[in-house]
């Protein structure tokens, strides 16, 4: 019996066993499977679950028993099966193949092209692991799962019955592989951010413990806090250099900006006195001056800041400081396409109710359309931070953007 193994795309043709109606139904089912899986992958944070579900849905979409995801391991230059569907115990997580042309998946990895084998029984060019014969595998398709710095690995469909795969099958698998590539990139970014958050939690724990010993440990606190923040910022900067997609870069830059804002909270606190409270008015003026220096450019954008004395708990200062940094940076980045304008920041205590204060951040730029539930332009983050300090955040966009954040000024012990 002849074999059909190719590393190049095959002609677009219908499978002879399907009539037109069945073919259309098959294609619609496959398109729906890709769309449904894409939604699942975006919601799921566990990469292993994403890979396992991809194997299951791919096998179901092509009406076969077996599917696997192979991850490239550069240290050993092989492909390890990290997820799969239909295999006996001992295959997933254990079986490897060389990352070269001696296997269907190796060839797809090396060439970057789909590897289609309709009948392995008459093929002598591959050195297949024993589990192929144990499961009676006859036909395979392999497609590359791309990555940022190098390919992640290979997605492979396996059948114990001879198949006649066509270009639509390759397109179906390639769609899944592209979703998996983005899921892998997201998982890598998430791992970095989780490490950052874990370090920040440790930092906060250090802060609380050392503040109780403020007079004795002031110098140690200052040293450790600043060093830890520098470490976190350095991690984010290195990750930014290794991230090529625009969405990932925006996310990492936003986290880095918030870390920098937190560092200023500590600088302001340590530069004054070691207490649980600080004057938010003085701090926000210092923060705006720093943001203006960071954004220094030929663009003629003027940033002004004025504030009453407002004594707040350190946690409230931190949250509101991030709000200021987010909105001022957003105005610099998006409000002035012609390169000129003004940004005003003000903090005022309510003259009729001293227990409340209002912060207004406005620009005279091009504004933006506010859509219900939108998370663009910082809407989601700003409102969450306002809720965190038991306040409210409203935005108006007419002749520019104006944010109004109202928050309580609680009596706090120094």
CSV table of C-alpha atoms in Angstrom, one decimal:
chain,number,residue,atom,x,y,z
A,1,UNK,CA,0.0,0.0,0.0
A,2,UNK,CA,1.5,3.4,-1.0
A,3,UNK,CA,2.2,6.2,1.5
A,4,UNK,CA,1.5,9.9,1.4
A,5,UNK,CA,3.8,12.0,3.6
A,6,UNK,CA,4.5,15.6,2.7
A,7,UNK,CA,5.9,18.7,4.4
A,8,UNK,CA,4.3,21.0,1.9
A,9,UNK,CA,0.7,22.2,1.7
A,10,UNK,CA,-1.5,19.8,-0.3
A,11,UNK,CA,-4.1,21.0,-2.9
A,12,UNK,CA,-7.4,22.2,-1.7
A,13,UNK,CA,-9.9,19.5,-2.5
A,14,UNK,CA,-12.9,17.8,-1.0
A,15,UNK,CA,-12.7,14.4,0.7
A,16,UNK,CA,-14.4,11.9,-1.7
A,17,UNK,CA,-16.4,10.4,1.1
A,18,UNK,CA,-18.4,13.6,1.7
A,19,UNK,CA,-21.1,15.2,-0.4
A,20,UNK,CA,-21.4,18.9,-0.6
A,21,UNK,CA,-23.9,19.2,2.3
A,22,UNK,CA,-21.8,17.0,4.6
A,23,UNK,CA,-18.7,19.0,3.6
A,24,UNK,CA,-20.3,22.3,4.5
A,25,UNK,CA,-21.6,20.8,7.8
A,26,UNK,CA,-18.0,19.6,8.6
A,27,UNK,CA,-16.5,23.0,7.9
A,28,UNK,CA,-19.1,24.8,10.0
A,29,UNK,CA,-18.5,22.4,12.9
A,30,UNK,CA,-14.8,23.0,12.7
A,31,UNK,CA,-15.1,26.8,12.6
A,32,UNK,CA,-17.4,26.7,15.6
A,33,UNK,CA,-14.9,24.5,17.5
A,34,UNK,CA,-12.1,27.0,16.8
A,35,UNK,CA,-14.2,29.9,18.0
A,36,UNK,CA,-15.4,28.1,21.1
A,37,UNK,CA,-11.9,27.0,22.0
A,38,UNK,CA,-10.6,30.5,21.5
A,39,UNK,CA,-13.1,31.8,24.1
A,40,UNK,CA,-12.1,29.0,26.5
A,41,UNK,CA,-8.4,29.7,26.1
A,42,UNK,CA,-8.9,33.4,26.8
A,43,UNK,CA,-10.8,32.7,30.1
A,44,UNK,CA,-8.5,29.9,31.3
A,45,UNK,CA,-5.3,30.7,33.2
A,46,UNK,CA,-4.0,27.2,33.5
A,47,UNK,CA,-2.0,26.4,30.4
A,48,UNK,CA,-2.0,22.7,31.0
A,49,UNK,CA,-5.9,22.7,30.9
A,50,UNK,CA,-5.7,24.8,27.6
A,51,UNK,CA,-3.4,22.3,26.0
A,52,UNK,CA,-5.4,19.3,27.1
A,53,UNK,CA,-8.7,20.8,25.9
A,54,UNK,CA,-7.1,21.7,22.6
A,55,UNK,CA,-6.1,18.0,22.1
A,56,UNK,CA,-9.6,16.9,22.9
A,57,UNK,CA,-11.4,19.4,20.6
A,58,UNK,CA,-9.0,18.8,17.7
A,59,UNK,CA,-9.6,15.0,17.9
A,60,UNK,CA,-13.3,15.5,18.0
A,61,UNK,CA,-13.2,18.1,15.2
A,62,UNK,CA,-11.5,15.7,12.9
A,63,UNK,CA,-13.4,12.6,14.1
A,64,UNK,CA,-10.3,10.7,15.3
A,65,UNK,CA,-9.3,9.1,18.5
A,66,UNK,CA,-5.9,10.6,19.2
A,67,UNK,CA,-4.3,14.0,19.4
A,68,UNK,CA,-1.2,15.3,21.2
A,69,UNK,CA,0.7,18.5,21.9
A,70,UNK,CA,4.5,18.2,21.8
A,71,UNK,CA,6.7,20.9,23.5
A,72,UNK,CA,10.2,21.6,22.3
A,73,UNK,CA,13.0,21.2,24.9
A,74,UNK,CA,16.1,23.1,23.8
A,75,UNK,CA,18.4,21.4,26.4
A,76,UNK,CA,17.8,18.0,25.0
A,77,UNK,CA,16.7,19.0,21.5
A,78,UNK,CA,13.6,16.9,21.6
A,79,UNK,CA,9.8,17.1,21.6
A,80,UNK,CA,8.0,16.0,24.8
A,81,UNK,CA,4.3,15.0,24.7
A,82,UNK,CA,2.9,17.4,27.3
A,83,UNK,CA,-0.9,17.0,26.6
A,84,UNK,CA,-3.0,14.6,24.6
A,85,UNK,CA,-6.3,12.8,24.0
A,86,UNK,CA,-6.9,9.0,23.7
A,87,UNK,CA,-3.5,7.8,24.7
A,88,UNK,CA,-2.7,5.0,27.2
A,89,UNK,CA,-1.1,5.8,30.5
A,90,UNK,CA,2.6,6.5,30.1
A,91,UNK,CA,2.5,8.4,26.9
A,92,UNK,CA,1.6,12.0,27.9
A,93,UNK,CA,4.4,13.5,30.0
A,94,UNK,CA,6.9,10.7,29.2
A,95,UNK,CA,7.3,10.0,25.5
A,96,UNK,CA,9.7,12.1,23.4
A,97,UNK,CA,10.9,12.2,19.8
A,98,UNK,CA,13.8,13.9,18.2
A,99,UNK,CA,13.3,17.5,17.0
A,100,UNK,CA,14.5,16.6,13.5
A,101,UNK,CA,13.1,15.1,10.3
A,102,UNK,CA,13.1,11.5,11.7
A,103,UNK,CA,9.5,11.9,12.9
A,104,UNK,CA,6.4,13.6,11.5
A,105,UNK,CA,6.3,16.1,14.4
A,106,UNK,CA,10.0,16.7,14.2
A,107,UNK,CA,9.8,17.5,10.5
A,108,UNK,CA,6.9,20.0,11.1
A,109,UNK,CA,9.0,21.6,13.8
A,110,UNK,CA,12.2,21.9,11.7
A,111,UNK,CA,10.5,23.0,8.5
A,112,UNK,CA,7.8,25.1,10.0
A,113,UNK,CA,5.4,23.6,7.4
A,114,UNK,CA,2.5,21.2,8.0
A,115,UNK,CA,3.5,17.5,7.9
A,116,UNK,CA,0.7,15.3,6.4
A,117,UNK,CA,1.0,11.5,6.5
A,118,UNK,CA,-2.1,9.7,5.2
A,119,UNK,CA,-0.5,6.2,5.6
A,120,UNK,CA,2.5,5.5,7.8
A,121,UNK,CA,2.5,1.8,7.1
A,122,UNK,CA,4.3,2.0,3.9
A,123,UNK,CA,6.7,4.8,5.0
A,124,UNK,CA,10.3,4.0,5.8
A,125,UNK,CA,11.7,7.5,6.3
A,126,UNK,CA,10.6,7.9,9.9
A,127,UNK,CA,11.9,6.3,13.1
A,128,UNK,CA,8.7,6.3,15.1
A,129,UNK,CA,8.4,5.7,18.9
A,130,UNK,CA,6.9,2.3,19.8
A,131,UNK,CA,3.6,3.8,21.0
A,132,UNK,CA,2.6,4.5,17.4
A,133,UNK,CA,2.4,0.8,16.7
A,134,UNK,CA,0.9,0.0,20.1
A,135,UNK,CA,-2.0,2.4,19.3
A,136,UNK,CA,-2.2,1.3,15.6
A,137,UNK,CA,-1.5,4.8,14.3
A,138,UNK,CA,-1.8,5.0,10.5
A,139,UNK,CA,-2.4,8.7,9.6
A,140,UNK,CA,-1.1,11.9,11.1
A,141,UNK,CA,-1.1,15.7,10.6
A,142,UNK,CA,1.4,18.0,12.3
A,143,UNK,CA,1.4,21.8,12.5
A,144,UNK,CA,3.8,24.1,14.2
A,145,UNK,CA,2.8,26.0,17.4
A,146,UNK,CA,4.7,29.3,17.1
A,147,UNK,CA,6.4,31.2,20.0
A,148,UNK,CA,7.9,34.6,20.7
A,149,UNK,CA,11.6,33.7,20.8
A,150,UNK,CA,11.3,30.2,19.2
A,151,UNK,CA,8.5,27.8,18.4
A,152,UNK,CA,6.7,26.2,21.4
A,153,UNK,CA,6.3,22.9,19.7
A,154,UNK,CA,3.9,20.9,17.5
A,155,UNK,CA,0.2,20.0,17.5
A,156,UNK,CA,-0.5,16.5,16.0
A,157,UNK,CA,-3.6,14.6,15.0
A,158,UNK,CA,-3.3,10.8,14.9
A,159,UNK,CA,-5.7,8.2,13.6
A,160,UNK,CA,-5.8,4.4,13.7
A,161,UNK,CA,-7.6,4.4,10.4
A,162,UNK,CA,-6.3,5.6,7.1
A,163,UNK,CA,-7.4,9.1,6.3
A,164,UNK,CA,-7.3,11.4,3.3
A,165,UNK,CA,-6.5,14.7,4.9
A,166,UNK,CA,-7.1,17.9,2.9
A,167,UNK,CA,-6.2,21.6,3.1
A,168,UNK,CA,-9.3,22.4,5.2
A,169,UNK,CA,-8.1,19.9,7.9
A,170,UNK,CA,-4.7,21.7,7.9
A,171,UNK,CA,-6.4,25.1,8.2
A,172,UNK,CA,-8.5,23.8,11.1
A,173,UNK,CA,-5.4,22.5,13.0
A,174,UNK,CA,-3.4,25.7,12.2
A,175,UNK,CA,-6.2,27.8,13.7
A,176,UNK,CA,-5.9,25.8,16.9
A,177,UNK,CA,-2.1,26.0,16.9
A,178,UNK,CA,-2.3,29.8,16.5
A,179,UNK,CA,-4.7,30.1,19.5
A,180,UNK,CA,-2.3,27.8,21.5
A,181,UNK,CA,0.7,30.0,20.6
A,182,UNK,CA,-1.1,33.0,22.1
A,183,UNK,CA,-2.1,31.0,25.1
A,184,UNK,CA,1.5,30.1,25.7
A,185,UNK,CA,2.6,33.7,25.3
A,186,UNK,CA,-0.1,34.8,27.7
A,187,UNK,CA,1.0,32.1,30.2
A,188,UNK,CA,4.6,33.3,30.1
A,189,UNK,CA,3.6,36.9,30.7
A,190,UNK,CA,1.3,35.8,33.5
A,191,UNK,CA,4.1,33.9,35.2
A,192,UNK,CA,6.3,37.0,35.2
A,193,UNK,CA,3.5,39.1,36.6
A,194,UNK,CA,2.7,36.5,39.3
A,195,UNK,CA,6.3,36.5,40.3
A,196,UNK,CA,6.2,40.3,40.5
A,197,UNK,CA,3.0,40.2,42.6
A,198,UNK,CA,4.5,37.6,44.9
A,199,UNK,CA,7.5,39.8,45.4
A,200,UNK,CA,5.3,42.9,46.0
A,201,UNK,CA,3.3,41.0,48.6
A,202,UNK,CA,6.5,40.1,50.4
A,203,UNK,CA,7.5,43.7,50.1
A,204,UNK,CA,4.3,44.9,51.7
A,205,UNK,CA,4.7,42.3,54.5
A,206,UNK,CA,8.2,43.7,55.1
A,207,UNK,CA,6.8,47.2,55.2
A,208,UNK,CA,4.2,46.4,57.8
A,209,UNK,CA,6.7,44.6,60.0
A,210,UNK,CA,9.4,47.2,59.7
A,211,UNK,CA,7.1,50.1,60.2
A,212,UNK,CA,6.4,48.8,63.7
A,213,UNK,CA,10.1,49.1,64.4
A,214,UNK,CA,10.4,52.4,62.5
A,215,UNK,CA,12.9,54.2,64.6
A,216,UNK,CA,15.4,51.3,64.9
A,217,UNK,CA,15.0,49.9,61.4
A,218,UNK,CA,14.3,53.1,59.3
A,219,UNK,CA,17.6,52.8,57.3
A,220,UNK,CA,17.2,49.1,56.7
A,221,UNK,CA,13.6,49.6,55.5
A,222,UNK,CA,14.7,52.3,53.1
A,223,UNK,CA,17.5,50.1,51.7
A,224,UNK,CA,15.4,47.0,51.4
A,225,UNK,CA,12.3,48.6,49.9
A,226,UNK,CA,14.2,50.5,47.3
A,227,UNK,CA,16.3,47.5,46.3
A,228,UNK,CA,13.2,45.3,46.0
A,229,UNK,CA,11.4,47.8,43.9
A,230,UNK,CA,14.5,48.1,41.7
A,231,UNK,CA,14.6,44.3,41.3
A,232,UNK,CA,10.9,44.2,40.3
A,233,UNK,CA,11.3,47.1,37.9
A,234,UNK,CA,14.4,45.4,36.4
A,235,UNK,CA,12.5,42.1,35.9
A,236,UNK,CA,9.7,43.9,34.1
A,237,UNK,CA,12.2,45.8,31.9
A,238,UNK,CA,13.9,42.6,30.9
A,239,UNK,CA,10.6,41.0,30.1
A,240,UNK,CA,9.7,44.0,28.0
A,241,UNK,CA,12.8,43.5,25.9
A,242,UNK,CA,11.8,39.9,25.3
A,243,UNK,CA,8.2,40.6,24.4
A,244,UNK,CA,7.5,41.3,20.8
A,245,UNK,CA,3.7,41.7,20.6
A,246,UNK,CA,2.2,45.1,21.2
A,247,UNK,CA,-0.4,43.9,23.7
A,248,UNK,CA,2.1,42.3,25.9
A,249,UNK,CA,4.3,45.4,25.9
A,250,UNK,CA,1.5,47.6,26.9
A,251,UNK,CA,0.6,45.4,29.8
A,252,UNK,CA,4.1,45.2,31.1
A,253,UNK,CA,4.7,48.9,30.7
A,254,UNK,CA,1.5,49.5,32.7
A,255,UNK,CA,2.7,47.3,35.6
A,256,UNK,CA,6.2,48.9,35.5
A,257,UNK,CA,4.5,52.3,35.8
A,258,UNK,CA,2.6,51.2,38.8
A,259,UNK,CA,5.7,49.8,40.4
A,260,UNK,CA,7.4,53.2,39.8
A,261,UNK,CA,4.4,55.0,41.4
A,262,UNK,CA,4.6,52.7,44.4
A,263,UNK,CA,8.3,53.5,44.7
A,264,UNK,CA,7.5,57.2,44.9
A,265,UNK,CA,5.1,56.5,47.8
A,266,UNK,CA,7.9,55.0,49.7
A,267,UNK,CA,10.3,57.8,48.8
A,268,UNK,CA,7.8,60.3,50.0
A,269,UNK,CA,7.0,58.4,53.2
A,270,UNK,CA,10.6,57.8,54.1
A,271,UNK,CA,11.6,61.3,53.3
A,272,UNK,CA,9.1,62.7,55.8
A,273,UNK,CA,8.5,60.5,58.8
A,274,UNK,CA,7.8,56.8,59.4
A,275,UNK,CA,4.0,56.8,59.9
A,276,UNK,CA,1.0,55.0,58.5
A,277,UNK,CA,-0.3,58.3,57.1
A,278,UNK,CA,1.0,61.0,54.8
A,279,UNK,CA,-0.1,64.2,53.2
A,280,UNK,CA,-1.6,63.2,49.8
A,281,UNK,CA,-1.5,66.8,48.6
A,282,UNK,CA,2.2,67.1,48.9
A,283,UNK,CA,2.7,63.6,47.5
A,284,UNK,CA,0.5,64.1,44.4
A,285,UNK,CA,2.5,67.4,43.6
A,286,UNK,CA,5.7,65.4,43.7
A,287,UNK,CA,4.2,62.6,41.6
A,288,UNK,CA,3.1,65.0,38.9
A,289,UNK,CA,6.5,66.7,38.8
A,290,UNK,CA,8.0,63.2,38.3
A,291,UNK,CA,5.5,62.3,35.6
A,292,UNK,CA,6.2,65.5,33.8
A,293,UNK,CA,9.9,64.7,33.8
A,294,UNK,CA,9.3,61.1,32.5
A,295,UNK,CA,7.1,62.4,29.7
A,296,UNK,CA,9.6,65.2,28.7
A,297,UNK,CA,9.6,65.5,24.9
A,298,UNK,CA,9.4,68.2,22.2
A,299,UNK,CA,5.6,68.0,22.6
A,300,UNK,CA,4.2,71.2,24.2
A,301,UNK,CA,2.1,69.6,26.9
A,302,UNK,CA,1.8,71.4,30.2
A,303,UNK,CA,1.1,69.5,33.4
A,304,UNK,CA,-0.1,71.5,36.4
A,305,UNK,CA,-1.0,70.3,39.9
A,306,UNK,CA,-2.6,72.0,42.9
A,307,UNK,CA,-3.8,70.4,46.1
A,308,UNK,CA,-5.1,71.0,49.6
A,309,UNK,CA,-3.5,69.3,52.6
A,310,UNK,CA,-5.3,65.9,52.8
A,311,UNK,CA,-3.9,63.4,55.3
A,312,UNK,CA,-4.6,59.9,54.2
A,313,UNK,CA,-3.7,56.3,55.1
A,314,UNK,CA,-0.8,54.9,53.1
A,315,UNK,CA,-2.9,52.3,51.3
A,316,UNK,CA,-5.3,55.0,50.1
A,317,UNK,CA,-2.4,57.2,49.0
A,318,UNK,CA,-1.0,54.2,47.0
A,319,UNK,CA,-4.3,53.5,45.3
A,320,UNK,CA,-4.9,57.2,44.4
A,321,UNK,CA,-1.3,57.6,43.3
A,322,UNK,CA,-1.8,54.8,40.8
A,323,UNK,CA,-5.0,56.5,39.5
A,324,UNK,CA,-3.1,59.8,39.0
A,325,UNK,CA,-0.2,58.0,37.2
A,326,UNK,CA,-2.6,56.1,34.9
A,327,UNK,CA,-4.8,59.0,33.9
A,328,UNK,CA,-2.0,61.5,33.4
A,329,UNK,CA,0.1,59.0,31.4
A,330,UNK,CA,-3.1,58.2,29.3
A,331,UNK,CA,-3.5,61.9,28.5
A,332,UNK,CA,0.1,62.3,27.5
A,333,UNK,CA,-0.2,59.2,25.3
A,334,UNK,CA,-3.6,59.7,23.6
A,335,UNK,CA,-5.1,63.1,24.2
A,336,UNK,CA,-2.9,65.3,22.0
A,337,UNK,CA,-2.4,64.0,18.5
A,338,UNK,CA,-1.1,67.5,17.5
A,339,UNK,CA,1.5,67.5,20.4
A,340,UNK,CA,0.2,70.4,22.4
A,341,UNK,CA,-2.3,70.8,25.3
A,342,UNK,CA,-2.7,71.0,29.1
A,343,UNK,CA,-3.3,68.6,31.8
A,344,UNK,CA,-4.6,69.8,35.2
A,345,UNK,CA,-4.6,67.8,38.5
A,346,UNK,CA,-6.3,69.2,41.6
A,347,UNK,CA,-7.2,67.8,45.0
A,348,UNK,CA,-9.7,69.6,47.2
A,349,UNK,CA,-11.5,68.9,50.5
A,350,UNK,CA,-15.2,69.4,50.4
A,351,UNK,CA,-15.9,72.8,52.1
A,352,UNK,CA,-19.3,71.6,53.2
A,353,UNK,CA,-18.3,68.1,54.3
A,354,UNK,CA,-14.7,67.8,55.6
A,355,UNK,CA,-15.0,64.1,55.6
A,356,UNK,CA,-14.9,64.0,51.8
A,357,UNK,CA,-12.4,65.1,49.1
A,358,UNK,CA,-12.5,65.4,45.3
A,359,UNK,CA,-9.6,64.9,42.9
A,360,UNK,CA,-10.1,66.1,39.3
A,361,UNK,CA,-7.8,65.1,36.4
A,362,UNK,CA,-8.6,66.8,33.2
A,363,UNK,CA,-7.1,67.6,29.8
A,364,UNK,CA,-8.1,69.7,26.8
A,365,UNK,CA,-7.3,67.1,24.3
A,366,UNK,CA,-9.4,65.2,21.7
A,367,UNK,CA,-11.4,63.3,24.3
A,368,UNK,CA,-12.8,59.8,23.6
A,369,UNK,CA,-16.2,58.1,23.4
A,370,UNK,CA,-17.2,56.5,26.6
A,371,UNK,CA,-18.9,53.1,26.1
A,372,UNK,CA,-20.8,51.3,28.9
A,373,UNK,CA,-18.6,48.7,30.5
A,374,UNK,CA,-15.5,49.7,28.5
A,375,UNK,CA,-12.1,49.0,30.0
A,376,UNK,CA,-10.2,51.2,27.6
A,377,UNK,CA,-8.5,54.5,28.6
A,378,UNK,CA,-8.1,53.1,32.1
A,379,UNK,CA,-11.8,53.0,32.9
A,380,UNK,CA,-11.8,49.6,34.5
A,381,UNK,CA,-8.7,50.0,36.7
A,382,UNK,CA,-9.5,53.6,37.8
A,383,UNK,CA,-13.0,52.6,38.9
A,384,UNK,CA,-11.7,49.5,40.7
A,385,UNK,CA,-9.2,51.6,42.6
A,386,UNK,CA,-11.8,54.2,43.5
A,387,UNK,CA,-14.1,51.5,44.9
A,388,UNK,CA,-11.1,50.1,46.8
A,389,UNK,CA,-10.8,53.4,48.8
A,390,UNK,CA,-14.7,53.6,49.1
A,391,UNK,CA,-14.9,56.3,46.5
A,392,UNK,CA,-16.4,56.9,43.1
A,393,UNK,CA,-15.0,57.7,39.7
A,394,UNK,CA,-16.8,59.5,36.8
A,395,UNK,CA,-15.5,60.6,33.5
A,396,UNK,CA,-16.8,63.2,31.0
A,397,UNK,CA,-15.4,63.7,27.5
A,398,UNK,CA,-16.5,66.9,26.0
A,399,UNK,CA,-13.7,69.2,24.8
A,400,UNK,CA,-11.2,66.9,26.4
A,401,UNK,CA,-11.5,64.3,29.2
A,402,UNK,CA,-12.3,65.1,32.8
A,403,UNK,CA,-12.1,62.5,35.5
A,404,UNK,CA,-13.7,63.2,38.9
A,405,UNK,CA,-12.8,61.0,41.8
A,406,UNK,CA,-14.6,61.5,45.1
A,407,UNK,CA,-13.3,59.7,48.2
A,408,UNK,CA,-13.8,59.8,52.0
A,409,UNK,CA,-11.1,61.3,54.2
A,410,UNK,CA,-11.3,59.1,57.3
A,411,UNK,CA,-9.8,60.0,60.6
A,412,UNK,CA,-6.7,58.0,60.9
A,413,UNK,CA,-4.2,57.6,63.7
A,414,UNK,CA,-0.6,58.7,62.8
